[in-house]
Short mmCIF file of C-alpha atoms in Angstrom, two decimals:
data_model
loop_
_atom_site.label_atom_id
_atom_site.label_comp_id
_atom_site.label_asym_id
_atom_site.label_seq_id
_atom_site.Cartn_x
_atom_site.Cartn_y
_atom_site.Cartn_z
CA UNK A 1 140.89 86.59 37.65
CA UNK A 2 142.85 85.53 40.64
CA UNK A 3 142.05 82.45 42.40
CA UNK A 4 140.26 81.64 45.65
CA UNK A 5 141.89 80.53 48.45
CA UNK A 6 140.33 78.25 50.59
CA UNK A 7 141.50 77.81 53.98
CA UNK A 8 140.61 73.61 55.04
CA UNK A 9 141.18 73.15 58.73
CA UNK A 10 141.59 69.41 59.67
CA UNK A 11 142.48 68.09 63.02
CA UNK A 12 144.29 64.96 61.96
CA UNK A 13 140.85 62.84 61.37
CA UNK A 14 140.01 60.54 59.09
CA UNK A 15 136.46 62.71 59.62
CA UNK A 16 137.61 65.75 59.26
CA UNK A 17 139.77 64.29 56.15
CA UNK A 18 136.21 63.82 54.59
CA UNK A 19 135.86 67.81 53.19
CA UNK A 20 139.40 67.09 51.35
CA UNK A 21 136.70 64.64 49.11
CA UNK A 22 133.82 67.48 48.86
CA UNK A 23 136.35 69.97 47.86
CA UNK A 24 137.26 68.17 44.96
CA UNK A 25 134.11 67.77 43.79
CA UNK A 26 133.02 71.43 43.59
CA UNK A 27 136.42 73.37 43.64
CA UNK A 28 138.61 73.18 39.60
CA UNK A 29 142.21 73.52 40.50
CA UNK A 30 142.16 76.60 38.15
CA UNK A 31 139.88 78.18 40.19
CA UNK A 32 141.29 77.62 43.44
CA UNK A 33 144.65 78.01 46.36
CA UNK A 34 144.03 75.82 48.98
CA UNK A 35 145.22 76.13 52.28
CA UNK A 36 145.42 73.27 54.96
CA UNK A 37 145.72 74.20 58.85
CA UNK A 38 146.71 72.12 61.39
CA UNK A 39 145.27 73.59 64.51
CA UNK A 40 146.27 72.27 67.86
CA UNK A 41 146.70 72.43 71.44
CA UNK A 42 149.92 73.55 72.99
CA UNK A 43 151.63 70.46 73.88
CA UNK A 44 152.24 70.26 77.81
CA UNK A 45 154.71 69.22 79.84
CA UNK A 46 153.36 66.80 82.15
CA UNK A 47 152.65 67.28 85.51
CA UNK A 48 154.60 63.82 86.69
CA UNK A 49 157.53 65.76 85.28
CA UNK A 50 160.45 65.81 87.81
CA UNK A 51 162.04 68.89 86.27
CA UNK A 52 158.04 70.84 86.09
CA UNK A 53 157.36 69.83 89.94
CA UNK A 54 160.80 72.00 90.51
CA UNK A 55 159.97 74.84 87.84
CA UNK A 56 156.96 75.31 89.38
CA UNK A 57 158.44 75.32 92.30
CA UNK A 58 160.88 77.40 92.01
CA UNK A 59 158.48 79.89 90.55
CA UNK A 60 156.79 80.30 93.65
CA UNK A 61 159.44 81.14 95.40
CA UNK A 62 160.48 83.37 92.47
CA UNK A 63 159.53 87.40 92.49
CA UNK A 64 158.81 89.20 89.84
CA UNK A 65 162.70 90.03 88.81
CA UNK A 66 164.07 86.81 89.78
CA UNK A 67 166.56 85.30 87.48
CA UNK A 68 165.96 81.49 85.38
CA UNK A 69 168.21 79.05 86.94
CA UNK A 70 170.58 77.08 84.55
CA UNK A 71 167.93 74.28 84.69
CA UNK A 72 164.96 76.21 84.35
CA UNK A 73 166.63 77.09 81.19
CA UNK A 74 167.27 74.12 80.00
CA UNK A 75 164.08 72.36 80.92
CA UNK A 76 161.93 75.53 78.85
CA UNK A 77 164.67 74.48 75.89
CA UNK A 78 163.67 71.25 75.64
CA UNK A 79 159.82 71.55 76.09
CA UNK A 80 160.61 73.95 72.84
CA UNK A 81 163.06 71.08 71.47
CA UNK A 82 159.66 69.30 72.31
CA UNK A 83 157.41 71.67 70.35
CA UNK A 84 159.03 71.91 67.22
CA UNK A 85 159.24 68.69 67.14
CA UNK A 86 155.51 68.34 67.44
CA UNK A 87 155.01 70.86 65.01
CA UNK A 88 157.59 69.25 62.72
CA UNK A 89 155.03 65.58 63.37
CA UNK A 90 151.21 67.47 62.64
CA UNK A 91 153.21 69.09 59.29
CA UNK A 92 154.05 65.86 58.29
CA UNK A 93 150.63 64.94 58.49
CA UNK A 94 149.60 67.71 56.49
CA UNK A 95 152.10 67.26 53.79
CA UNK A 96 150.68 63.41 52.98
CA UNK A 97 147.39 65.53 52.05
CA UNK A 98 148.18 68.50 50.47
CA UNK A 99 150.65 66.36 48.12
CA UNK A 100 147.74 64.29 46.65
CA UNK A 101 145.69 67.48 45.92
CA UNK A 102 149.23 68.64 44.51
CA UNK A 103 148.69 65.66 42.62
CA UNK A 104 145.76 66.50 41.52
CA UNK A 105 146.57 69.66 39.97
CA UNK A 106 145.55 71.78 42.74
CA UNK A 107 147.76 74.64 44.33
CA UNK A 108 148.42 73.63 48.01
CA UNK A 109 149.60 75.07 51.42
CA UNK A 110 150.36 73.88 54.85
CA UNK A 111 150.52 75.33 58.17
CA UNK A 112 150.78 74.39 61.48
CA UNK A 113 149.29 76.59 65.05
CA UNK A 114 148.97 76.15 68.36
CA UNK A 115 145.74 77.52 70.60
CA UNK A 116 141.99 77.44 71.06
CA UNK A 117 141.40 75.52 66.48
CA UNK A 118 138.86 78.12 66.84
CA UNK A 119 140.01 81.18 67.47
CA UNK A 120 143.06 80.74 65.61
CA UNK A 121 141.07 79.51 62.34
CA UNK A 122 139.23 82.74 63.01
CA UNK A 123 142.38 84.59 62.96
CA UNK A 124 144.14 83.13 59.80
CA UNK A 125 141.27 84.10 57.82
CA UNK A 126 141.02 87.76 59.29
CA UNK A 127 144.30 88.08 58.85
CA UNK A 128 145.08 86.20 55.53
CA UNK A 129 142.76 87.42 53.37
CA UNK A 130 141.15 83.62 52.64
CA UNK A 131 137.64 83.71 50.83
CA UNK A 132 136.33 80.67 51.70
CA UNK A 133 136.76 78.21 55.17
CA UNK A 134 135.35 74.26 54.23
CA UNK A 135 135.47 72.08 56.90
CA UNK A 136 133.38 69.11 58.79
CA UNK A 137 131.08 69.57 61.37
CA UNK A 138 130.30 66.59 63.31
CA UNK A 139 126.34 67.91 63.58
CA UNK A 140 125.89 67.68 67.25
CA UNK A 141 123.24 69.13 68.83
CA UNK A 142 121.31 69.41 72.43
CA UNK A 143 123.72 68.45 74.89
CA UNK A 144 126.41 66.98 72.89
CA UNK A 145 127.69 70.48 71.88
CA UNK A 146 126.63 72.15 74.91
CA UNK A 147 129.05 69.72 76.15
CA UNK A 148 131.94 69.28 73.38
CA UNK A 149 131.34 73.19 71.60
CA UNK A 150 131.58 73.18 68.19
CA UNK A 151 134.51 74.88 66.34
CA UNK A 152 132.38 74.62 62.96
CA UNK A 153 129.41 76.99 64.45
CA UNK A 154 132.16 79.25 66.40
CA UNK A 155 134.24 79.78 62.80
CA UNK A 156 130.91 80.55 60.77
CA UNK A 157 129.83 82.98 63.23
CA UNK A 158 133.89 84.50 63.64
CA UNK A 159 134.35 85.04 60.14
CA UNK A 160 133.20 87.91 57.68
CA UNK A 161 133.47 84.51 53.89
CA UNK A 162 131.78 82.08 53.16
CA UNK A 163 131.88 79.00 55.14
CA UNK A 164 130.90 75.49 53.08
CA UNK A 165 129.92 72.85 56.25
CA UNK A 166 129.90 68.84 55.10
CA UNK A 167 127.66 66.98 57.71
CA UNK A 168 129.21 63.48 56.53
CA UNK A 169 126.49 61.22 55.58
CA UNK A 170 128.96 58.22 57.52
CA UNK A 171 129.01 59.22 60.77
CA UNK A 172 124.66 60.31 60.37
CA UNK A 173 124.31 56.56 59.61
CA UNK A 174 126.22 55.42 61.85
CA UNK A 175 124.81 57.58 64.63
CA UNK A 176 120.88 56.75 63.21
CA UNK A 177 121.16 53.32 62.58
#
């Protein structure tokens, strides 16, 4: 029997990592391969940056077939380097959780992606033959869910595999007391 592939989306918060305790309670290491995924919005250059302002001004005046200046190429290279540095930071955070799981006998891989979290998780599930998604949910209702949205709900509706949602009791107790 082949192992089931379990995708565990994490956002770097203590809240989202609570799912790791649940996964250890419900899935045995010999039955699953775990994939920890972190999806972050892309790092954006700050609008206050003089170089960004000059690039925006240059792009405004460039035609569709304009050429990039050496300054633009340098800025884009720096932003690529910054993105890669950020990716490495996120990867390092995931590896910390992965190492703890590996120490308990799990096979774990990590993924870092940039973009809309719900859509990137959905795409990953559909493209990588994931069998189960396990994630925490804030359990927001009403106006909170309307304003803040729900990554968990979008994932639940966007994939065709079981989604194991965990609503933290600590969070629930903190809001009711």
